[in-house]
């Protein structure tokens, strides 16, 4: 059976001796190599940062409020109507410089 080859990239970092010793000790305590420990720790932090930036969390109260607004949106007031008009005008003016992209 053939196995798929996974492309791998290299990451390098220079750290002080004290930092290196701390990383070595932590890796040893978890039964990992320093490289394995660094990759796992960095990956965990990267996933956390991405989730914070891309996921919106709502309380049950706020979720219900959002659902109510979605199901029965309020009537547009004068400020919203003016903003929509400005938006449409700006999109029209940018049409010459944009591709045929539509949201």
mmCIF file of C-alpha atoms in Angstrom:
data_model
loop_
_atom_site.group_PDB
_atom_site.id
_atom_site.type_symbol
_atom_site.label_atom_id
_atom_site.label_comp_id
_atom_site.label_asym_id
_atom_site.label_seq_id
_atom_site.Cartn_x
_atom_site.Cartn_y
_atom_site.Cartn_z
ATOM 1 C CA UNK A 1 0.000 0.000 0.000
ATOM 2 C CA UNK A 2 1.358 3.413 -0.918
ATOM 3 C CA UNK A 3 1.606 6.166 1.638
ATOM 4 C CA UNK A 4 1.126 9.782 0.722
ATOM 5 C CA UNK A 5 4.144 11.973 1.313
ATOM 6 C CA UNK A 6 3.379 15.040 3.391
ATOM 7 C CA UNK A 7 5.244 18.203 2.564
ATOM 8 C CA UNK A 8 7.081 19.494 5.594
ATOM 9 C CA UNK A 9 8.482 22.942 6.268
ATOM 10 C CA UNK A 10 11.164 23.941 8.734
ATOM 11 C CA UNK A 11 10.895 26.517 11.516
ATOM 12 C CA UNK A 12 13.895 27.738 13.443
ATOM 13 C CA UNK A 13 14.308 30.032 16.425
ATOM 14 C CA UNK A 14 17.163 31.346 18.496
ATOM 15 C CA UNK A 15 16.524 31.603 22.215
ATOM 16 C CA UNK A 16 18.541 32.337 25.309
ATOM 17 C CA UNK A 17 20.080 29.458 27.185
ATOM 18 C CA UNK A 18 17.592 29.878 30.060
ATOM 19 C CA UNK A 19 14.644 29.688 27.677
ATOM 20 C CA UNK A 20 16.136 26.626 26.010
ATOM 21 C CA UNK A 21 16.644 24.893 29.367
ATOM 22 C CA UNK A 22 13.019 25.618 30.326
ATOM 23 C CA UNK A 23 11.764 24.238 27.018
ATOM 24 C CA UNK A 24 13.937 21.141 27.391
ATOM 25 C CA UNK A 25 12.619 20.507 30.899
ATOM 26 C CA UNK A 26 8.992 20.930 29.822
ATOM 27 C CA UNK A 27 9.515 18.645 26.832
ATOM 28 C CA UNK A 28 11.156 16.045 29.064
ATOM 29 C CA UNK A 29 8.242 16.162 31.519
ATOM 30 C CA UNK A 30 5.746 15.557 28.719
ATOM 31 C CA UNK A 31 7.783 12.786 27.101
ATOM 32 C CA UNK A 32 8.327 14.754 23.914
ATOM 33 C CA UNK A 33 11.346 16.050 22.093
ATOM 34 C CA UNK A 34 11.966 19.781 22.214
ATOM 35 C CA UNK A 35 10.841 20.071 18.591
ATOM 36 C CA UNK A 36 7.659 18.095 19.254
ATOM 37 C CA UNK A 37 6.952 20.187 22.339
ATOM 38 C CA UNK A 38 7.513 23.466 20.483
ATOM 39 C CA UNK A 39 5.333 22.470 17.544
ATOM 40 C CA UNK A 40 2.487 21.289 19.768
ATOM 41 C CA UNK A 41 2.633 24.396 21.976
ATOM 42 C CA UNK A 42 2.852 26.747 18.989
ATOM 43 C CA UNK A 43 0.046 24.937 17.166
ATOM 44 C CA UNK A 44 -2.216 25.100 20.226
ATOM 45 C CA UNK A 45 -1.586 28.844 20.588
ATOM 46 C CA UNK A 46 -2.055 29.446 16.858
ATOM 47 C CA UNK A 47 -5.407 27.652 16.912
ATOM 48 C CA UNK A 48 -6.438 29.728 19.938
ATOM 49 C CA UNK A 49 -5.513 33.008 18.224
ATOM 50 C CA UNK A 50 -7.346 32.034 15.025
ATOM 51 C CA UNK A 51 -10.443 31.023 16.983
ATOM 52 C CA UNK A 52 -10.448 34.330 18.892
ATOM 53 C CA UNK A 53 -10.313 36.249 15.616
ATOM 54 C CA UNK A 54 -12.768 34.177 13.579
ATOM 55 C CA UNK A 55 -15.372 32.852 16.011
ATOM 56 C CA UNK A 56 -18.097 35.027 17.466
ATOM 57 C CA UNK A 57 -19.461 33.761 20.754
ATOM 58 C CA UNK A 58 -22.834 34.917 22.006
ATOM 59 C CA UNK A 59 -24.536 34.409 25.319
ATOM 60 C CA UNK A 60 -27.927 32.686 25.145
ATOM 61 C CA UNK A 61 -29.561 36.093 25.740
ATOM 62 C CA UNK A 62 -27.632 37.727 22.892
ATOM 63 C CA UNK A 63 -28.271 34.729 20.606
ATOM 64 C CA UNK A 64 -32.014 35.055 21.191
ATOM 65 C CA UNK A 65 -31.811 38.806 20.551
ATOM 66 C CA UNK A 66 -29.986 38.176 17.256
ATOM 67 C CA UNK A 67 -32.531 35.575 16.180
ATOM 68 C CA UNK A 68 -35.389 37.974 16.948
ATOM 69 C CA UNK A 69 -33.720 40.699 14.865
ATOM 70 C CA UNK A 70 -33.153 38.254 12.020
ATOM 71 C CA UNK A 71 -36.744 37.056 12.040
ATOM 72 C CA UNK A 72 -38.301 40.505 12.472
ATOM 73 C CA UNK A 73 -35.802 43.228 11.524
ATOM 74 C CA UNK A 74 -36.688 46.790 12.497
ATOM 75 C CA UNK A 75 -37.764 49.268 9.821
ATOM 76 C CA UNK A 76 -34.937 51.242 8.254
ATOM 77 C CA UNK A 77 -34.603 54.718 9.727
ATOM 78 C CA UNK A 78 -33.310 57.803 7.901
ATOM 79 C CA UNK A 79 -29.667 57.188 8.914
ATOM 80 C CA UNK A 80 -29.741 53.612 7.638
ATOM 81 C CA UNK A 81 -31.400 54.666 4.373
ATOM 82 C CA UNK A 82 -28.751 57.379 3.873
ATOM 83 C CA UNK A 83 -25.950 54.901 4.616
ATOM 84 C CA UNK A 84 -27.381 52.431 2.095
ATOM 85 C CA UNK A 85 -27.572 55.182 -0.516
ATOM 86 C CA UNK A 86 -23.919 56.139 0.108
ATOM 87 C CA UNK A 87 -22.907 52.490 -0.071
ATOM 88 C CA UNK A 88 -24.661 51.947 -3.390
ATOM 89 C CA UNK A 89 -23.113 55.127 -4.800
ATOM 90 C CA UNK A 90 -19.638 54.064 -3.658
ATOM 91 C CA UNK A 91 -20.098 50.616 -5.190
ATOM 92 C CA UNK A 92 -21.250 52.194 -8.441
ATOM 93 C CA UNK A 93 -18.218 54.498 -8.489
ATOM 94 C CA UNK A 94 -15.882 51.574 -7.789
ATOM 95 C CA UNK A 95 -17.462 49.374 -10.468
ATOM 96 C CA UNK A 96 -14.980 50.574 -13.066
ATOM 97 C CA UNK A 97 -12.090 49.414 -10.871
ATOM 98 C CA UNK A 98 -13.496 46.141 -9.613
ATOM 99 C CA UNK A 99 -14.040 42.720 -11.044
ATOM 100 C CA UNK A 100 -17.551 41.387 -11.484
ATOM 101 C CA UNK A 101 -17.661 40.410 -7.832
ATOM 102 C CA UNK A 102 -21.009 40.507 -6.047
ATOM 103 C CA UNK A 103 -21.428 39.904 -2.322
#
